[in-house]
Coordinates of C-alpha atoms in Angstrom, one line a residue:
Chain A
M1 CA -58.4 29.6 -27.5
A2 CA -55.7 32.2 -27.6
L3 CA -52.2 31.1 -26.7
S4 CA -50.8 32.6 -23.5
R5 CA -47.4 34.2 -23.6
I6 CA -44.7 32.5 -21.5
D7 CA -42.8 34.8 -19.2
T8 CA -39.2 33.6 -19.5
T9 CA -37.7 36.4 -17.5
N10 CA -36.8 34.5 -14.4
M11 CA -36.5 31.0 -15.7
I12 CA -32.7 30.6 -15.7
E13 CA -32.4 32.2 -12.2
D14 CA -34.9 29.7 -10.9
V15 CA -32.7 26.7 -11.8
P16 CA -30.5 25.8 -8.8
Q17 CA -26.8 26.3 -9.7
S18 CA -24.5 23.3 -9.3
K19 CA -21.7 23.8 -6.9
L20 CA -18.7 22.8 -9.0
D21 CA -15.9 24.3 -7.0
N22 CA -14.9 21.0 -5.4
N23 CA -15.9 18.7 -8.1
I24 CA -12.6 17.8 -9.9
N25 CA -12.6 14.1 -10.1
F26 CA -9.6 12.1 -8.7
R27 CA -8.0 15.2 -7.3
N28 CA -6.8 13.2 -4.3
I29 CA -3.5 11.7 -5.0
I30 CA -3.9 9.4 -2.0
I31 CA -5.7 6.1 -2.6
N32 CA -7.9 4.9 0.3
G33 CA -7.6 8.1 2.3
D34 CA -10.8 7.2 4.1
M35 CA -9.2 4.0 5.4
S36 CA -12.2 2.0 4.2
I37 CA -10.4 -0.8 2.2
A38 CA -8.6 -3.4 4.3
Q39 CA -7.9 -6.4 2.2
R40 CA -5.2 -7.7 4.6
G41 CA -7.5 -7.7 7.6
T42 CA -8.6 -5.1 10.2
S43 CA -6.2 -5.9 13.1
F44 CA -2.4 -5.6 13.0
P45 CA -1.2 -6.2 16.6
G46 CA 2.4 -6.3 17.8
L47 CA 4.1 -4.0 15.4
T48 CA 7.7 -3.4 16.5
N49 CA 11.2 -3.9 15.3
G50 CA 11.3 -5.7 12.0
N51 CA 7.8 -4.6 11.0
N52 CA 8.9 -1.6 9.0
S53 CA 6.9 -1.4 5.8
D54 CA 4.2 -3.8 6.9
Y55 CA 1.0 -2.8 5.2
L56 CA -2.1 -2.1 7.3
V57 CA -5.3 -0.9 5.6
D58 CA -4.7 -0.7 1.9
R59 CA -1.9 1.6 0.7
F60 CA -0.8 2.7 4.1
N61 CA 2.2 1.0 5.8
F62 CA 3.7 1.0 9.3
S63 CA 7.0 2.7 9.6
E64 CA 9.6 2.3 12.3
S65 CA 13.3 2.7 12.7
G66 CA 16.0 2.1 15.3
S67 CA 16.3 -0.8 17.7
E68 CA 13.2 0.1 19.7
S69 CA 11.2 -1.7 22.4
F70 CA 7.8 -0.2 21.6
V71 CA 4.9 -2.4 20.6
I72 CA 2.2 -0.7 18.6
D73 CA -1.2 -2.2 17.8
A74 CA -2.8 -0.9 14.6
S75 CA -6.3 -1.5 13.5
Q76 CA -9.1 -0.3 11.2
S77 CA -11.5 1.6 13.5
T78 CA -15.0 2.9 13.3
D79 CA -14.2 5.8 15.4
V80 CA -14.6 8.7 13.0
P81 CA -15.3 12.5 13.1
S82 CA -19.0 13.0 13.5
G83 CA -21.0 14.2 10.5
Q84 CA -18.2 14.1 8.0
G85 CA -19.2 11.0 6.0
F86 CA -16.4 8.7 7.1
A87 CA -17.0 5.1 8.2
N88 CA -13.5 4.2 9.1
S89 CA -10.2 5.5 10.5
L90 CA -6.8 3.9 11.1
K91 CA -5.9 3.5 14.8
Y92 CA -2.5 3.2 16.5
L93 CA -2.3 2.2 20.1
V94 CA 0.8 2.0 22.3
D95 CA 0.8 -1.5 23.7
T96 CA 4.3 -1.3 25.1
A97 CA 5.9 2.1 25.6
D98 CA 9.5 3.1 24.8
T99 CA 10.7 6.0 26.8
S100 CA 14.2 6.1 25.4
L101 CA 14.2 6.1 21.6
D102 CA 17.4 5.6 19.7
S103 CA 18.8 8.7 18.1
L104 CA 17.4 7.4 14.8
G105 CA 14.4 5.6 16.3
G106 CA 10.9 6.5 15.3
V107 CA 7.3 5.5 14.7
A108 CA 5.3 6.7 11.8
L109 CA 2.6 6.1 9.2
N110 CA 3.8 6.0 5.6
Y111 CA 2.2 6.2 2.2
R112 CA 4.2 5.6 -1.0
F113 CA 3.5 7.2 -4.4
E114 CA 4.1 5.7 -7.9
G115 CA 6.2 8.1 -10.1
Q116 CA 3.9 8.1 -13.1
M117 CA 1.0 9.2 -10.9
L118 CA 2.8 12.4 -10.0
Q119 CA 3.9 13.7 -13.4
Y120 CA 1.1 16.4 -13.6
L121 CA 2.7 18.0 -10.5
K122 CA 5.4 19.3 -12.9
K123 CA 8.0 18.8 -10.2
G124 CA 11.5 20.1 -11.1
T125 CA 10.1 22.8 -13.4
A126 CA 9.3 26.5 -12.9
N127 CA 5.6 25.5 -12.9
A128 CA 5.8 23.0 -10.0
E129 CA 2.5 22.6 -8.2
S130 CA 2.1 23.1 -4.5
L131 CA 0.6 20.3 -2.6
T132 CA -2.0 20.6 0.1
L133 CA -2.5 17.9 2.7
S134 CA -5.6 17.7 4.7
F135 CA -6.7 15.0 7.1
W136 CA -8.7 14.4 10.3
F137 CA -6.6 13.5 13.3
K138 CA -7.3 12.5 16.9
S139 CA -4.7 11.8 19.5
S140 CA -4.5 11.3 23.2
L141 CA -1.3 13.4 23.3
T142 CA -1.5 17.1 22.4
G143 CA 1.4 19.0 20.9
T144 CA 3.4 19.3 17.7
Y145 CA 3.4 16.6 15.0
I146 CA 5.3 16.5 11.7
A147 CA 4.1 15.5 8.2
E148 CA 6.8 15.0 5.7
L149 CA 7.1 14.6 1.9
Y150 CA 10.2 12.6 0.7
D151 CA 11.3 12.7 -2.9
K152 CA 13.0 9.3 -3.2
D153 CA 14.1 9.9 -6.8
N154 CA 16.2 13.0 -5.9
E155 CA 16.7 12.5 -2.1
R156 CA 14.8 15.7 -1.2
T157 CA 12.5 16.4 1.7
I158 CA 10.1 19.0 3.0
S159 CA 8.4 18.8 6.5
K160 CA 5.5 20.7 8.0
S161 CA 4.3 20.8 11.5
Y162 CA 0.7 20.8 12.8
T163 CA -0.6 21.0 16.4
V164 CA -3.0 18.7 18.2
N165 CA -4.8 21.2 20.4
T166 CA -7.2 19.0 22.4
A167 CA -6.6 15.5 23.5
D168 CA -8.9 12.7 22.3
T169 CA -10.8 15.1 20.0
W170 CA -11.1 14.9 16.2
E171 CA -9.5 17.9 14.6
K172 CA -9.1 18.7 10.9
K173 CA -5.5 19.6 9.9
T174 CA -4.3 21.2 6.8
V175 CA -0.7 21.9 5.7
T176 CA 0.6 23.1 2.3
F177 CA 3.9 22.0 0.8
E178 CA 5.3 24.5 -1.8
G179 CA 6.1 23.2 -5.3
D180 CA 9.6 22.0 -5.8
T181 CA 11.4 23.4 -8.9
T182 CA 14.3 21.0 -8.5
G183 CA 14.4 17.3 -9.4
T184 CA 11.8 15.6 -11.5
F185 CA 10.0 12.4 -10.6
D186 CA 10.8 9.4 -12.7
N187 CA 7.9 8.6 -15.1
D188 CA 7.6 4.9 -14.3
T189 CA 6.0 2.4 -11.9
G190 CA 8.6 2.9 -9.3
R191 CA 8.4 4.5 -5.8
S192 CA 9.1 8.2 -6.3
M193 CA 7.6 9.9 -3.2
D194 CA 6.6 9.1 0.4
L195 CA 4.2 10.9 2.7
T196 CA 5.1 10.3 6.3
F197 CA 3.1 11.1 9.4
W198 CA 5.6 11.1 12.3
F199 CA 4.4 10.1 15.7
S200 CA 7.7 9.7 17.6
A201 CA 11.2 10.7 16.5
G202 CA 14.6 10.2 18.1
S203 CA 17.0 13.1 18.7
G204 CA 18.8 12.4 15.5
Y205 CA 15.8 13.5 13.6
Q206 CA 15.2 16.6 15.7
S207 CA 18.7 18.1 16.4
G208 CA 18.5 20.6 13.6
T209 CA 15.9 23.0 12.2
L210 CA 12.7 21.8 10.7
Q211 CA 13.2 21.8 6.9
T212 CA 10.0 23.6 5.8
S213 CA 11.2 24.2 2.2
W214 CA 12.3 21.5 -0.3
G215 CA 15.9 20.7 0.0
T216 CA 18.4 17.8 0.1
T217 CA 17.3 15.4 2.8
T218 CA 19.0 16.2 6.1
T219 CA 18.3 13.7 8.8
A220 CA 18.6 16.2 11.7
N221 CA 15.9 18.4 10.1
R222 CA 13.2 15.9 9.3
A223 CA 11.0 15.8 12.4
V224 CA 12.1 18.7 14.7
G225 CA 9.5 19.4 17.4
Q226 CA 7.7 16.0 17.1
V227 CA 6.2 14.9 20.4
D228 CA 7.1 11.4 21.7
W229 CA 3.7 9.7 21.3
S230 CA 5.1 6.2 21.8
A231 CA 6.6 7.0 25.2
T232 CA 3.3 6.3 27.1
V233 CA 1.4 3.1 27.2
N234 CA -2.2 3.3 26.0
N235 CA -1.6 6.4 24.0
E236 CA -3.7 6.2 21.0
L237 CA -4.3 8.1 17.8
Y238 CA -6.7 7.9 14.8
I239 CA -6.4 9.3 11.3
T240 CA -8.8 9.4 8.4
G241 CA -9.8 11.6 5.4
V242 CA -6.2 11.9 4.2
Q243 CA -6.2 14.0 1.0
L244 CA -3.2 15.3 -0.9
E245 CA -4.0 17.6 -3.8
A246 CA -2.4 20.0 -6.2
G247 CA -2.8 23.7 -5.1
T248 CA -2.7 25.7 -2.0
T249 CA -6.1 25.1 -0.6
A250 CA -7.8 22.0 0.8
S251 CA -11.0 21.0 -0.9
D252 CA -13.6 18.7 0.7
F253 CA -12.5 15.1 0.9
E254 CA -13.2 13.2 -2.3
F255 CA -15.3 10.2 -1.5
L256 CA -15.2 7.5 -4.2
P257 CA -17.6 4.6 -4.6
V258 CA -16.4 1.6 -2.7
D259 CA -15.9 -0.4 -5.9
V260 CA -13.8 2.3 -7.5
N261 CA -11.7 2.6 -4.3
L262 CA -11.2 -1.2 -4.1
Q263 CA -10.1 -1.3 -7.8
R264 CA -7.6 1.4 -7.2
C265 CA -6.2 -0.5 -4.3
Q266 CA -6.0 -3.7 -6.3
R267 CA -3.4 -2.2 -8.6
Y268 CA -1.1 -2.7 -5.7
F269 CA -2.6 -5.6 -3.7
Y270 CA -5.2 -8.2 -4.5
S271 CA -6.7 -10.7 -2.1
N272 CA -8.9 -13.6 -3.2
E273 CA -10.6 -14.9 -0.1
V274 CA -13.3 -16.9 -1.9
I275 CA -11.3 -20.1 -2.0
S276 CA -13.5 -23.0 -1.0
N277 CA -13.5 -26.7 -1.4
T278 CA -16.5 -26.6 -3.6
T279 CA -14.7 -25.3 -6.6
Y280 CA -12.1 -27.1 -8.7
W281 CA -9.5 -24.7 -9.8
M282 CA -8.2 -27.1 -12.4
D283 CA -9.7 -30.4 -13.7
T284 CA -8.5 -32.0 -16.8
Y285 CA -7.4 -35.3 -18.4
T286 CA -3.7 -35.6 -19.2
S287 CA -2.6 -38.0 -21.8
T288 CA 1.0 -37.9 -20.6
T289 CA 3.1 -36.6 -17.8
G290 CA 4.0 -33.0 -17.8
Y291 CA 2.7 -29.6 -16.8
I292 CA -0.9 -28.6 -16.5
V293 CA -1.5 -24.9 -16.5
S294 CA -4.5 -22.7 -15.8
L295 CA -4.4 -19.0 -16.7
L296 CA -6.3 -16.6 -14.4
S297 CA -6.8 -12.8 -14.6
F298 CA -6.3 -10.1 -12.0
P299 CA -9.4 -7.9 -11.5
V300 CA -7.3 -4.9 -12.6
T301 CA -3.9 -4.4 -14.2
M302 CA -1.4 -4.5 -11.4
R303 CA 1.6 -2.1 -11.0
I304 CA 4.1 -4.8 -11.8
R305 CA 4.3 -8.6 -11.9
A306 CA 3.1 -9.4 -8.5
T307 CA 4.4 -11.8 -5.8
M308 CA 1.8 -14.6 -5.4
S309 CA 1.2 -16.2 -2.0
Y310 CA -1.4 -18.5 -0.6
S311 CA -2.5 -19.8 2.8
G312 CA -4.4 -23.0 3.3
N313 CA -4.1 -26.5 1.9
W314 CA -4.9 -28.0 -1.5
T315 CA -6.2 -31.3 -2.6
S316 CA -4.9 -32.7 -5.8
S317 CA -4.9 -35.9 -7.8
N318 CA -2.3 -37.2 -10.2
T319 CA 0.2 -34.4 -9.5
T320 CA 3.8 -34.5 -8.3
T321 CA 3.2 -32.1 -5.4
S322 CA 0.1 -31.5 -3.4
S323 CA 0.1 -27.8 -3.9
P324 CA 0.2 -26.0 -7.2
S325 CA 2.5 -23.1 -7.9
F326 CA 1.3 -19.6 -8.8
V327 CA 3.3 -17.2 -11.0
A328 CA 2.3 -13.8 -12.3
F329 CA 3.2 -14.0 -16.0
S330 CA 2.3 -10.3 -16.6
E331 CA 0.6 -7.4 -14.8
Q332 CA -2.7 -8.7 -16.1
G333 CA -2.7 -12.3 -15.0
Y334 CA -1.1 -15.3 -13.4
K335 CA -1.0 -19.0 -13.9
M336 CA -1.6 -21.9 -11.6
Q337 CA 0.4 -24.9 -12.6
A338 CA 1.4 -28.4 -11.4
R339 CA 3.0 -31.5 -13.0
A340 CA 1.0 -34.5 -13.8
T341 CA 2.5 -37.9 -12.9
N342 CA 0.5 -40.2 -15.2
S343 CA -2.1 -40.3 -17.9
A344 CA -5.2 -39.8 -15.8
R345 CA -7.7 -37.3 -14.6
T346 CA -5.8 -34.5 -12.9
F347 CA -7.4 -32.0 -10.6
I348 CA -6.7 -29.4 -7.9
Y349 CA -9.0 -27.7 -5.5
P350 CA -8.5 -25.8 -2.2
D351 CA -9.1 -28.0 0.8
G352 CA -11.0 -25.6 3.0
A353 CA -10.7 -21.8 3.5
G354 CA -7.6 -20.0 2.4
T355 CA -6.4 -16.9 0.8
L356 CA -4.5 -16.2 -2.4
T357 CA -2.9 -12.8 -2.6
A358 CA -1.0 -10.9 -5.2
N359 CA 1.4 -8.2 -3.9
A360 CA 2.7 -5.4 -6.1
E361 CA 3.1 -2.8 -3.5
L362 CA 5.8 -0.1 -3.6
Chain B
M1 CA 17.9 -4.7 5.7
I2 CA 18.4 -8.3 4.6
R3 CA 15.2 -10.3 4.7
N4 CA 15.3 -13.5 6.7
F5 CA 14.1 -16.1 4.2
T6 CA 13.8 -19.6 5.4
S7 CA 14.5 -20.9 1.9
V8 CA 14.6 -19.7 -1.7
T9 CA 14.1 -22.2 -4.5
K10 CA 14.2 -21.8 -8.2
L11 CA 10.9 -22.6 -10.0
Y12 CA 11.1 -23.9 -13.6
D13 CA 8.6 -23.6 -16.4
M14 CA 7.6 -26.3 -18.9
N15 CA 10.6 -25.3 -21.1
N16 CA 12.9 -25.8 -18.2
N17 CA 13.6 -22.1 -17.8
V18 CA 13.7 -20.5 -14.4
E19 CA 10.6 -18.4 -14.2
A20 CA 10.3 -17.5 -10.5
Y21 CA 11.7 -18.0 -7.1
V22 CA 9.7 -19.8 -4.4
I23 CA 10.4 -18.2 -1.0
V24 CA 9.4 -19.3 2.4
E25 CA 9.3 -16.5 5.0
N26 CA 7.6 -16.6 8.4
S27 CA 6.0 -20.0 7.4
K28 CA 4.4 -18.4 4.3
T29 CA 5.1 -19.6 0.8
S30 CA 5.3 -17.0 -2.0
F31 CA 6.1 -17.1 -5.7
V32 CA 8.3 -14.2 -6.9
P33 CA 8.5 -13.4 -10.6
L34 CA 11.8 -12.4 -12.1
D35 CA 10.8 -8.7 -12.3
T36 CA 13.4 -6.2 -11.2
A37 CA 10.6 -3.8 -10.2
N38 CA 9.3 -6.3 -7.7
S39 CA 10.5 -5.5 -4.2
D40 CA 10.6 -9.2 -3.2
Y41 CA 12.8 -10.0 -6.2
Q42 CA 15.1 -7.2 -5.3
A43 CA 15.2 -8.6 -1.7
I44 CA 16.1 -12.0 -3.1
L45 CA 19.0 -10.6 -5.2
T46 CA 20.3 -8.8 -2.0
W47 CA 19.9 -12.0 0.0
I48 CA 21.9 -13.9 -2.7
S49 CA 24.6 -11.2 -2.8
E50 CA 25.1 -11.8 0.9
G51 CA 26.3 -15.3 0.2
N52 CA 23.0 -17.2 0.8
T53 CA 22.3 -20.3 -1.3
V54 CA 19.3 -20.8 -3.6
I55 CA 18.0 -24.3 -3.8
D56 CA 18.1 -25.5 -7.4
N57 CA 16.4 -28.7 -8.5
P58 CA 16.0 -28.6 -12.3
P59 CA 13.3 -30.9 -13.7
E60 CA 14.7 -34.1 -15.1

């Protein structure tokens, strides 16, 4: 049988072309921008004076200033923009309104960046990258809102405004911050930059002209035009899909697998909620008095040596104290230790549910 | 802002060196390593500089 000739003329054209334009991995400098990871819980009621810097969903913290009387309830929500792929948002609700903010009073949502994560932005050089911020936002109060970048290493700021056009409706917002040719970020694990979403700002933050180009931080220019969202009880707002990327255009939100997203969050905070009274955390025989130590690893290398905390009670035998101590001996691990009182079997286990956390937040 | 610690206690290791501070704050106990990059450790240093006293019970 004679072989047929194969017509290759249109073969390449028949293969679907991959769409690679938006396919740069880890282009989003924000971790957990889809608000999906919430290791500290999903409800954060009663935020007011003294709660500045309290973390909410992972990597995002409540920000307040002044001696204010507002009370804000924050929570992880399932209210999301339809058809965009998001499962969660972060919600703020005004539980108690404050109609007379201090001059330097305010309510905001804050995100802090580690300096070594920002080096590729080439800040402080002639090749400094612009940054484009995109996010989905829904608020019961229309009007002007402010998003701000703060260079903590060099005390420099840039602010951009955006408008909520329709109340209680999801809208996608995009603003671009020009690159800054002044002031480099420290190349270390410290806090170098903040992103702040202002929701209310006192007159002291608004008495100047909005600083829409990078410059030395001037308080009066930081949030000019910001509406007073916290002045009306039951005002609410939602935010998700927060993405900050190099360049002047916003790409589609970069969804990461949940395990990857969690591991990225765990560099800054780790919560072990699997403590149960069925597991001995230490069980040994001591031939003398002295320390007994158990070394444990964090799931990922943390930013710094973390602060360790626990809730719940422990049961122990042959130890000087009922509860062990926990100390992060490095960024990779921590030790649980106690002191034995005699030569005997020595053990420790959690007496019921509890939580052990490691906090290395900025 | 000065943190309102209920107590701050030195924690010694098996070589009798201070290896951490034990803080009680809002009824929660935490162990803070001596790491200047740790914001809780920074807060303790500020708290001490304001004249507050650290509990020190070295092992015998």
